[in-house]
Short mmCIF file of C-alpha atoms in Angstrom, two decimals:
data_model
loop_
_atom_site.label_atom_id
_atom_site.label_comp_id
_atom_site.label_asym_id
_atom_site.label_seq_id
_atom_site.Cartn_x
_atom_site.Cartn_y
_atom_site.Cartn_z
CA UNK A 153 161.35 -36.86 149.73
CA UNK A 154 164.03 -36.79 147.12
CA UNK A 155 164.85 -40.36 148.11
CA UNK A 156 161.28 -41.36 147.35
CA UNK A 157 161.37 -39.78 143.93
CA UNK A 158 164.78 -41.11 143.04
CA UNK A 159 163.80 -44.55 144.27
CA UNK A 160 160.73 -44.44 142.11
CA UNK A 161 162.79 -43.28 139.14
CA UNK A 162 165.09 -46.24 139.65
CA UNK A 163 162.23 -48.66 140.14
CA UNK A 164 160.46 -47.53 137.01
CA UNK A 165 163.69 -47.74 135.10
CA UNK A 166 162.95 -44.50 133.26
CA UNK A 167 163.58 -40.77 133.55
CA UNK A 168 160.28 -39.19 132.57
CA UNK A 169 161.19 -36.08 134.54
CA UNK A 170 164.21 -35.24 132.41
CA UNK A 171 163.17 -36.73 129.09
CA UNK A 172 163.47 -34.36 126.14
CA UNK A 173 160.56 -35.05 123.83
CA UNK A 174 161.03 -33.50 120.38
CA UNK A 175 157.32 -33.70 119.60
CA UNK A 176 156.44 -31.71 122.72
CA UNK A 177 159.14 -29.19 121.87
CA UNK A 178 157.64 -28.74 118.42
CA UNK A 179 154.15 -28.31 119.84
CA UNK A 180 155.51 -25.78 122.32
CA UNK A 181 157.26 -23.80 119.59
CA UNK A 182 154.21 -23.90 117.33
CA UNK A 183 151.87 -22.87 120.14
CA UNK A 184 154.14 -20.08 121.27
CA UNK A 185 154.52 -18.86 117.68
CA UNK A 186 150.72 -18.66 117.38
CA UNK A 187 150.46 -16.87 120.73
CA UNK A 188 153.22 -14.46 119.73
CA UNK A 189 151.75 -13.55 116.35
CA UNK A 190 148.21 -13.15 117.65
CA UNK A 191 149.25 -11.04 120.64
CA UNK A 192 151.54 -8.92 118.51
CA UNK A 193 148.86 -8.39 115.91
CA UNK A 194 145.76 -8.02 118.08
CA UNK A 195 146.85 -6.98 121.54
CA UNK A 196 150.21 -5.24 121.74
CA UNK A 197 149.80 -3.08 118.66
CA UNK A 198 146.40 -1.86 119.79
CA UNK A 199 147.40 -1.01 123.33
CA UNK A 200 150.69 0.52 122.20
CA UNK A 201 148.74 2.70 119.76
CA UNK A 202 146.43 3.80 122.55
CA UNK A 203 149.31 4.52 124.92
CA UNK A 204 151.05 6.51 122.17
CA UNK A 205 147.84 8.41 121.46
CA UNK A 206 147.39 9.21 125.14
CA UNK A 207 151.05 10.20 125.41
CA UNK A 208 150.62 12.50 122.39
CA UNK A 209 147.51 14.04 123.92
CA UNK A 210 149.26 14.57 127.22
CA UNK A 211 152.20 16.12 125.38
CA UNK A 212 149.83 18.35 123.41
CA UNK A 213 148.00 19.30 126.59
CA UNK A 214 151.30 20.11 128.27
CA UNK A 215 152.40 22.12 125.24
CA UNK A 216 149.11 23.99 125.27
CA UNK A 217 149.44 24.60 128.99
CA UNK A 218 152.98 25.90 128.44
CA UNK A 219 151.75 28.09 125.61
CA UNK A 220 148.85 29.40 127.71
CA UNK A 221 151.24 30.05 130.57
CA UNK A 222 153.59 31.91 128.23
CA UNK A 223 150.70 33.93 126.83
CA UNK A 224 149.49 34.73 130.33
CA UNK A 225 152.99 35.81 131.27
CA UNK A 226 153.22 37.90 128.12
CA UNK A 227 149.80 39.41 128.84
CA UNK A 228 150.81 40.13 132.40
CA UNK A 229 153.99 41.81 131.22
CA UNK A 230 152.01 43.77 128.65
CA UNK A 231 149.51 44.82 131.30
CA UNK A 232 152.32 45.79 133.62
CA UNK A 233 153.98 47.70 130.81
CA UNK A 234 150.72 49.48 130.00
CA UNK A 235 150.16 50.25 133.66
CA UNK A 236 153.69 51.60 133.93
CA UNK A 237 153.12 53.69 130.84
CA UNK A 238 149.82 54.94 132.24
CA UNK A 239 151.53 55.82 135.51
CA UNK A 240 154.28 57.57 133.56
CA UNK A 241 151.67 59.45 131.49
CA UNK A 242 149.85 60.46 134.65
CA UNK A 243 153.07 61.63 136.23
CA UNK A 244 153.97 63.51 133.08
CA UNK A 245 150.50 65.10 132.96
CA UNK A 246 150.71 66.04 136.64
CA UNK A 247 154.17 67.47 136.13
CA UNK A 248 152.98 69.40 133.09
CA UNK A 249 149.94 70.67 134.97
CA UNK A 250 152.15 71.64 137.89
CA UNK A 251 154.57 73.36 135.56
CA UNK A 252 151.75 75.13 133.74
CA UNK A 253 150.21 76.13 137.05
CA UNK A 254 153.49 77.54 138.26
CA UNK A 255 153.98 79.31 134.96
CA UNK A 256 150.45 80.67 135.17
CA UNK A 257 151.11 81.77 138.73
CA UNK A 258 154.34 83.39 137.73
CA UNK A 259 152.67 85.17 134.84
CA UNK A 260 149.81 86.26 137.06
CA UNK A 261 152.24 87.59 139.61
CA UNK A 262 154.17 89.40 136.93
CA UNK A 263 150.94 90.74 135.52
CA UNK A 264 149.83 91.81 138.98
CA UNK A 265 153.20 93.41 139.65
CA UNK A 266 153.09 95.09 136.31
CA UNK A 267 149.56 96.31 136.92
CA UNK A 268 150.48 97.50 140.35
CA UNK A 269 153.51 99.27 138.97
CA UNK A 270 151.45 100.81 136.25
CA UNK A 271 148.77 101.89 138.66
CA UNK A 272 151.32 103.32 141.01
CA UNK A 273 152.86 105.25 138.17
CA UNK A 274 149.43 106.43 137.09
CA UNK A 275 148.63 107.44 140.64
CA UNK A 276 151.96 109.14 140.90
CA UNK A 277 151.30 110.93 137.67
CA UNK A 278 147.82 111.89 138.83
CA UNK A 279 149.18 113.14 142.13
CA UNK A 280 151.85 115.10 140.37
CA UNK A 281 149.26 116.51 137.98
CA UNK A 282 147.06 117.38 140.86
CA UNK A 283 150.01 118.96 142.61
CA UNK A 284 150.78 120.95 139.55
CA UNK A 285 147.18 121.99 139.21
CA UNK A 286 147.00 122.95 142.89
CA UNK A 287 150.23 124.86 142.64
CA UNK A 288 148.95 126.64 139.63
CA UNK A 289 145.74 127.47 141.44
CA UNK A 290 147.64 128.66 144.46
CA UNK A 291 149.93 130.75 142.34
CA UNK A 292 147.02 132.23 140.52
CA UNK A 293 145.29 132.93 143.80
CA UNK A 294 148.49 134.44 145.21
CA UNK A 295 148.90 136.57 142.11
CA UNK A 296 145.36 137.74 142.27
CA UNK A 297 145.68 138.48 145.96
CA UNK A 298 148.96 140.21 145.36
CA UNK A 299 147.48 142.34 142.64
CA UNK A 300 144.56 143.08 144.76
CA UNK A 301 146.77 144.02 147.67
CA UNK A 302 149.05 146.07 145.54
CA UNK A 303 146.13 148.02 144.12
CA UNK A 304 144.84 148.76 147.52
CA UNK A 305 148.28 149.82 148.70
CA UNK A 306 149.06 152.04 145.73
CA UNK A 307 145.50 153.13 145.25
CA UNK A 308 145.87 152.97 141.63
CA UNK A 309 145.42 150.53 138.94
CA UNK A 310 148.38 148.79 137.70
CA UNK A 311 149.02 148.74 134.00
CA UNK A 312 149.87 145.70 132.08
CA UNK A 313 153.57 146.11 132.41
CA UNK A 314 153.41 146.58 136.17
CA UNK A 315 151.19 143.63 136.53
CA UNK A 316 153.61 141.50 134.58
CA UNK A 317 156.58 142.62 136.58
CA UNK A 318 154.75 142.16 139.83
CA UNK A 319 153.58 138.68 138.86
CA UNK A 320 157.08 137.67 137.90
CA UNK A 321 158.52 138.94 141.13
CA UNK A 322 155.85 137.21 143.14
CA UNK A 323 156.31 133.96 141.30
CA UNK A 324 160.01 134.18 141.69
CA UNK A 325 159.65 134.73 145.39
CA UNK A 326 157.20 131.94 145.67
CA UNK A 327 159.47 129.62 143.80
CA UNK A 328 162.40 130.63 145.94
CA UNK A 329 160.34 130.06 149.08
CA UNK A 330 159.03 126.75 147.85
CA UNK A 331 162.50 125.58 147.00
CA UNK A 332 163.69 126.70 150.40
CA UNK A 333 160.79 124.92 152.11
CA UNK A 334 161.42 121.73 150.08
CA UNK A 335 165.02 121.77 151.12
CA UNK B 297 165.10 -49.85 150.65
CA UNK B 298 163.51 -48.05 153.58
CA UNK B 299 159.88 -48.64 154.59
CA UNK B 300 159.11 -45.11 153.42
CA UNK B 301 160.39 -45.80 149.94
CA UNK B 302 158.64 -49.15 149.84
CA UNK B 303 155.37 -47.56 150.83
CA UNK B 304 155.81 -44.89 148.25
CA UNK B 305 156.56 -47.31 145.44
CA UNK B 306 153.49 -49.35 146.18
CA UNK B 307 150.76 -46.77 146.84
CA UNK B 308 151.82 -43.32 145.72
CA UNK B 309 153.95 -42.12 142.82
CA UNK B 310 154.31 -38.35 142.52
CA UNK B 311 156.22 -38.67 139.28
CA UNK B 312 153.24 -40.36 137.69
CA UNK B 313 151.82 -36.86 137.41
CA UNK B 314 154.66 -36.11 135.02
CA UNK B 315 154.36 -39.18 132.81
CA UNK B 316 153.03 -38.42 129.35
CA UNK B 317 151.21 -41.31 127.74
CA UNK B 318 149.85 -40.45 124.29
CA UNK B 319 146.20 -39.42 124.19
CA UNK B 320 146.13 -39.06 120.43
CA UNK B 321 149.03 -40.91 118.77
CA UNK B 322 150.49 -38.88 115.94
CA UNK B 323 153.80 -39.48 114.21
CA UNK B 324 155.44 -37.34 111.55
CA UNK B 325 158.30 -39.40 110.19
CA UNK B 326 160.70 -40.04 113.04
CA UNK B 327 159.11 -37.39 115.24
CA UNK B 328 156.47 -38.37 117.73
CA UNK B 329 153.90 -35.56 117.70
CA UNK B 330 151.39 -37.41 119.82
CA UNK B 331 149.03 -35.27 121.79
CA UNK B 332 149.42 -35.88 125.51
CA UNK B 333 148.76 -34.13 128.79
CA UNK B 334 151.70 -31.74 128.39
CA UNK B 335 150.59 -30.80 124.87
CA UNK B 336 147.07 -30.24 126.16
CA UNK B 337 148.38 -27.96 128.91
CA UNK B 338 150.54 -26.08 126.41
CA UNK B 339 147.55 -25.60 124.11
CA UNK B 340 145.30 -24.61 126.97
CA UNK B 341 147.88 -22.15 128.25
CA UNK B 342 148.35 -20.75 124.76
CA UNK B 343 144.61 -20.26 124.39
CA UNK B 344 144.31 -18.61 127.81
CA UNK B 345 147.29 -16.36 127.04
CA UNK B 346 145.70 -15.22 123.81
CA UNK B 347 142.31 -14.62 125.41
CA UNK B 348 143.84 -12.88 128.41
CA UNK B 349 146.04 -10.68 126.22
CA UNK B 350 143.17 -9.73 123.95
CA UNK B 351 140.77 -9.20 126.85
CA UNK B 352 143.18 -6.96 128.71
CA UNK B 353 144.82 -5.16 125.81
CA UNK B 354 142.37 -4.93 122.94
CA UNK B 355 138.67 -4.76 123.65
CA UNK B 356 136.92 -1.68 124.98
CA UNK B 357 140.04 0.42 125.07
CA UNK B 358 139.53 4.11 125.66
CA UNK B 359 141.66 7.13 126.43
CA UNK B 360 140.08 7.14 129.87
CA UNK B 361 140.88 3.58 130.90
CA UNK B 362 138.63 1.22 132.84
CA UNK B 363 140.01 -0.92 135.65
CA UNK B 364 140.53 -3.82 133.23
CA UNK B 365 142.32 -1.61 130.74
CA UNK B 366 144.44 -0.12 133.51
CA UNK B 367 145.51 -3.65 134.47
CA UNK B 368 146.41 -4.43 130.86
CA UNK B 369 148.31 -1.19 130.44
CA UNK B 370 150.13 -1.66 133.72
CA UNK B 371 151.28 -5.13 132.70
CA UNK B 372 152.27 -3.90 129.26
CA UNK B 373 154.17 -0.86 130.53
CA UNK B 374 155.82 -2.80 133.33
CA UNK B 375 157.11 -5.35 130.83
CA UNK B 376 158.23 -2.60 128.52
CA UNK B 377 160.04 -0.67 131.25
CA UNK B 378 161.42 -3.52 133.32
CA UNK B 379 162.33 -6.02 130.64
CA UNK B 380 162.60 -4.43 127.22
CA UNK B 381 163.78 -0.85 127.58
CA UNK B 382 166.49 -1.56 130.10
CA UNK B 383 167.97 -4.54 128.32
CA UNK B 384 167.30 -4.22 124.62
CA UNK B 385 169.02 -1.57 122.50
CA UNK B 386 166.66 1.27 121.63
CA UNK B 387 166.70 0.38 117.94
CA UNK B 388 165.43 -3.13 118.60
CA UNK B 389 162.87 -2.55 121.35
CA UNK B 390 160.03 -2.29 118.86
CA UNK B 391 161.10 -5.51 117.18
CA UNK B 392 161.77 -7.67 120.22
CA UNK B 393 159.49 -6.30 122.91
CA UNK B 394 156.47 -8.24 121.59
CA UNK B 395 158.57 -11.40 121.77
CA UNK B 396 159.69 -11.00 125.37
CA UNK B 397 156.23 -9.81 126.43
CA UNK B 398 154.58 -12.82 124.78
CA UNK B 399 157.19 -15.05 126.37
CA UNK B 400 156.47 -13.64 129.82
CA UNK B 401 152.70 -13.93 129.46
CA UNK B 402 152.88 -17.44 127.98
CA UNK B 403 155.20 -18.76 130.69
CA UNK B 404 153.27 -16.98 133.44
CA UNK B 405 150.00 -18.52 132.27
CA UNK B 406 151.60 -21.98 131.93
CA UNK B 407 153.02 -21.66 135.44
CA UNK B 408 149.72 -20.44 136.84
CA UNK B 409 147.63 -23.07 135.06
CA UNK B 410 149.98 -25.60 136.59
CA UNK B 411 148.60 -24.79 140.02
CA UNK B 412 144.93 -24.96 139.11
CA UNK B 413 143.37 -28.41 139.54
CA UNK B 414 141.98 -29.47 136.17
CA UNK B 415 140.36 -32.66 134.89
CA UNK B 416 143.23 -33.23 132.46
CA UNK B 417 144.62 -36.44 133.86
CA UNK B 418 145.45 -39.86 132.48
CA UNK B 419 143.74 -41.43 135.46
CA UNK B 420 140.02 -41.77 135.88
CA UNK B 421 137.58 -42.34 138.69
CA UNK B 422 134.18 -43.91 138.58
CA UNK B 423 131.16 -41.83 139.48
CA UNK B 424 127.74 -43.39 139.09
CA UNK B 425 129.10 -45.77 136.48
CA UNK B 426 130.89 -43.04 134.53
CA UNK B 427 134.67 -43.01 134.16
CA UNK B 428 135.66 -39.35 134.73
CA UNK B 429 139.18 -37.93 134.55
CA UNK B 430 140.81 -37.29 137.89
CA UNK B 431 141.34 -33.66 138.82
CA UNK B 432 145.01 -32.87 139.26
CA UNK B 433 147.69 -30.24 138.98
CA UNK B 434 150.30 -30.32 136.29
CA UNK B 435 152.61 -27.61 134.95
CA UNK B 436 153.77 -27.75 131.38
CA UNK B 437 156.81 -25.74 132.48
CA UNK B 438 157.72 -28.55 134.85
CA UNK B 439 158.60 -30.44 131.70
CA UNK B 440 162.11 -29.95 130.36
CA UNK B 441 161.00 -30.26 126.72
CA UNK B 442 158.71 -27.23 127.05
CA UNK B 443 161.24 -24.96 128.72
CA UNK B 444 164.00 -26.17 126.41
CA UNK B 445 161.87 -25.35 123.37
CA UNK B 446 161.28 -21.82 124.64
CA UNK B 447 164.95 -21.40 125.50
CA UNK B 448 165.82 -22.67 122.04
CA UNK B 449 163.75 -19.90 120.45
CA UNK B 450 165.64 -17.32 122.49
CA UNK B 451 168.94 -19.04 121.68
CA UNK B 452 168.28 -18.97 117.93
CA UNK B 453 166.90 -15.41 118.05
CA UNK B 454 169.96 -14.26 119.97
CA UNK B 455 172.47 -15.55 117.46
CA UNK B 456 170.44 -14.63 114.38
CA UNK B 457 170.15 -11.05 115.63
CA UNK B 458 173.82 -11.01 116.65
CA UNK B 459 174.89 -12.00 113.13
CA UNK B 460 172.34 -9.72 111.47
CA UNK B 461 173.54 -6.62 113.33
CA UNK B 462 177.27 -7.34 113.59
CA UNK B 463 178.06 -9.73 110.75
CA UNK B 464 179.22 -13.27 111.39
CA UNK B 465 182.85 -12.40 112.06
CA UNK B 466 182.05 -9.32 114.11
CA UNK B 467 179.57 -11.25 116.20
CA UNK B 468 181.93 -14.14 116.85
CA UNK B 469 184.68 -11.66 117.73
CA UNK B 470 182.35 -10.06 120.24
CA UNK B 471 182.38 -13.30 122.20
CA UNK B 472 186.04 -12.77 123.06
CA UNK B 473 186.49 -10.40 126.01
CA UNK B 474 188.24 -7.14 125.10
CA UNK B 475 191.91 -7.14 126.02
CA UNK B 476 192.15 -10.92 126.40
CA UNK B 477 195.75 -12.06 125.90
CA UNK B 478 196.26 -13.97 122.66
CA UNK B 479 198.00 -16.73 124.51
CA UNK B 480 194.81 -17.46 126.38
CA UNK B 481 192.54 -17.43 123.34
CA UNK B 482 192.83 -21.18 122.93
CA UNK B 483 191.31 -21.48 126.38
CA UNK B 484 188.91 -18.56 126.27
CA UNK B 485 187.27 -19.30 122.90
CA UNK B 486 186.07 -22.81 123.80
CA UNK B 487 184.86 -21.50 127.15
CA UNK B 488 182.89 -18.73 125.47
CA UNK B 489 181.37 -21.17 122.99
CA UNK B 490 180.41 -23.48 125.83
CA UNK B 491 178.99 -20.57 127.80
CA UNK B 492 176.67 -19.74 124.91
CA UNK B 493 175.27 -23.27 125.05
CA UNK B 494 175.21 -23.17 128.82
CA UNK B 495 172.84 -20.22 128.53
CA UNK B 496 170.45 -22.50 126.70
CA UNK B 497 170.68 -25.07 129.48
CA UNK B 498 170.56 -22.60 132.35
CA UNK B 499 167.59 -20.77 130.88
CA UNK B 500 165.57 -23.92 130.38
CA UNK B 501 166.64 -25.82 133.49
CA UNK B 502 166.08 -22.86 135.84
CA UNK B 503 162.41 -22.60 134.94
CA UNK B 504 161.90 -26.34 134.67
CA UNK B 505 163.61 -27.16 137.98
CA UNK B 506 161.83 -24.44 139.92
CA UNK B 507 158.42 -25.43 138.69
CA UNK B 508 159.13 -29.13 139.07
CA UNK B 509 160.41 -28.66 142.60
CA UNK B 510 157.36 -26.65 143.59
CA UNK B 511 154.99 -29.25 142.21
CA UNK B 512 156.93 -32.14 143.68
CA UNK B 513 156.97 -30.52 147.09
CA UNK B 514 153.27 -29.80 146.92
CA UNK B 515 152.37 -33.28 145.67
CA UNK B 516 154.61 -35.06 148.14
CA UNK B 517 153.20 -33.09 151.07
CA UNK B 518 149.71 -34.12 150.08
CA UNK B 519 150.97 -37.60 149.21
CA UNK B 520 152.37 -38.20 152.69
CA UNK B 521 148.83 -38.83 153.86
CA UNK B 522 148.47 -41.63 151.31
CA UNK B 523 152.03 -42.95 151.69
CA UNK B 524 151.57 -43.56 155.38
CA UNK B 525 147.84 -44.17 155.20
CA UNK B 526 147.41 -41.89 158.20
CA UNK B 527 144.82 -39.16 157.94
CA UNK B 528 146.24 -37.38 161.00
CA UNK B 529 149.30 -36.49 158.96
CA UNK B 530 147.04 -33.99 157.22
CA UNK B 531 147.38 -31.79 160.32
CA UNK B 532 150.98 -31.15 159.29
CA UNK B 533 151.11 -31.88 155.59
CA UNK B 534 148.08 -29.85 154.46
CA UNK B 535 149.25 -26.55 156.05
CA UNK B 536 152.74 -27.11 154.67
CA UNK B 537 151.33 -27.95 151.22
CA UNK B 538 149.14 -24.85 151.43
CA UNK B 539 152.13 -22.71 152.33
CA UNK B 540 154.09 -24.16 149.43
CA UNK B 541 151.15 -23.59 147.12
CA UNK B 542 150.78 -19.94 148.18
CA UNK B 543 154.51 -19.40 147.89
CA UNK B 544 154.60 -20.91 144.41
CA UNK B 545 151.51 -19.11 143.12
CA UNK B 546 152.33 -15.83 144.79
CA UNK B 547 156.01 -15.56 144.07
CA UNK B 548 157.69 -18.32 142.08
CA UNK B 549 155.25 -18.36 139.18
CA UNK B 550 155.76 -14.67 138.40
CA UNK B 551 159.45 -14.51 139.25
CA UNK B 552 160.35 -17.42 137.02
CA UNK B 553 158.36 -16.03 134.09
CA UNK B 554 159.97 -12.65 134.65
CA UNK B 555 163.49 -14.07 134.88
CA UNK B 556 163.05 -16.11 131.71
CA UNK B 557 161.79 -13.10 129.75
CA UNK B 558 164.39 -10.81 131.29
CA UNK B 559 167.29 -13.12 130.45
CA UNK B 560 165.94 -13.55 126.93
CA UNK B 561 165.95 -9.76 126.52
CA UNK B 562 169.45 -9.50 127.98
CA UNK B 563 170.81 -12.22 125.68
CA UNK B 564 169.20 -10.75 122.57
CA UNK B 565 170.20 -7.20 123.52
CA UNK B 566 173.73 -8.32 124.25
CA UNK B 567 173.99 -10.03 120.87
CA UNK B 568 172.70 -6.97 118.98
CA UNK B 569 175.05 -4.61 120.80
CA UNK B 570 177.83 -6.66 122.38
CA UNK B 571 179.14 -3.58 124.21
CA UNK B 572 175.62 -2.98 125.62
#
């Protein structure tokens, strides 16, 4: 094929295929210059502006998403912190209630012990008083019986001094006997 | 001369598709500015590039893009990422990205238009008494003048930017490889100067030769039918021509536009920051 072309080149005596035509070069440069200026002015600038605008919007959206994510994280941490604080408050309140309960229990026990002690002492005192009263009654009865017996034995009335002496002796004997029986 | 060549010279001339007789003669002093088929294709491609660029990247743009806008944005961002940002210094991306993007789109459209049959031919055919232009394929980028002009813009831009950013002396010094022995400077400096001009040639010839070869192959495959005057050759030549066509449209057109724009970005970026 190349032979055909070369042969034709030779036969025509020219070299149209490799001719450099200045006029065509000028037209090419002029046309390209027009294409370049029009595309730069009307096409590239517009689409570049739009791409930049979209890029800015995407960047803003990403920034906003990051910010929202950070806020959500912050909120989550805050919530967690508040929950922890609430749990701590609850634990503190429970501990306080438990402590107060124990304190109350302790005080109640002490109060009960104290009351019991007091009542025991009162009972003891009452018993002792009753004992004393009974002893006194017994002694009086014994004295009266003694006097009565003595009068019947002696067939005479005892005067005041005899009665006193007899009572003292009787009491002394009774005391001695009581002490002996206690021991 | 072989029978094949003889047949070709008499009945079929693929290179006729690349001849540029003046449609509208126009001379400005010594320069012939006549309008011809190549100029018409350049103008048409320029117009399509502008309309395509504006259609894809200006009208009806919204933050939620339509399919059309998505296509425009994808092209724009691909050019920005693949060509500009990787090869131009950051400080000059804004300044030179529109240039390399326009260059890519313009060359891509010229390449693509070159594979669409259009009634922009010097030859005519008669239909019901009317002389109508023949439909044919022609690529403006298969013309060395077109690719050389585009390469020349990159060449000038490269050196202007190199001098602007580094100063004349600093820029010229940047041509010399670091650590080159002084004894070899007499050899290295001319080589570096030549290599700068070779860039101009390589940039232009690469695009031109690829597009020309694709068109030639396609035209010759179809032309075989006429060269031999045998319609049965179509059984072989049409599938091959179709394969070539698909290969060119699907791959070569875009790759060559991309390579031209990419190398332009690399050259300009390298001139602005020689250590880049």
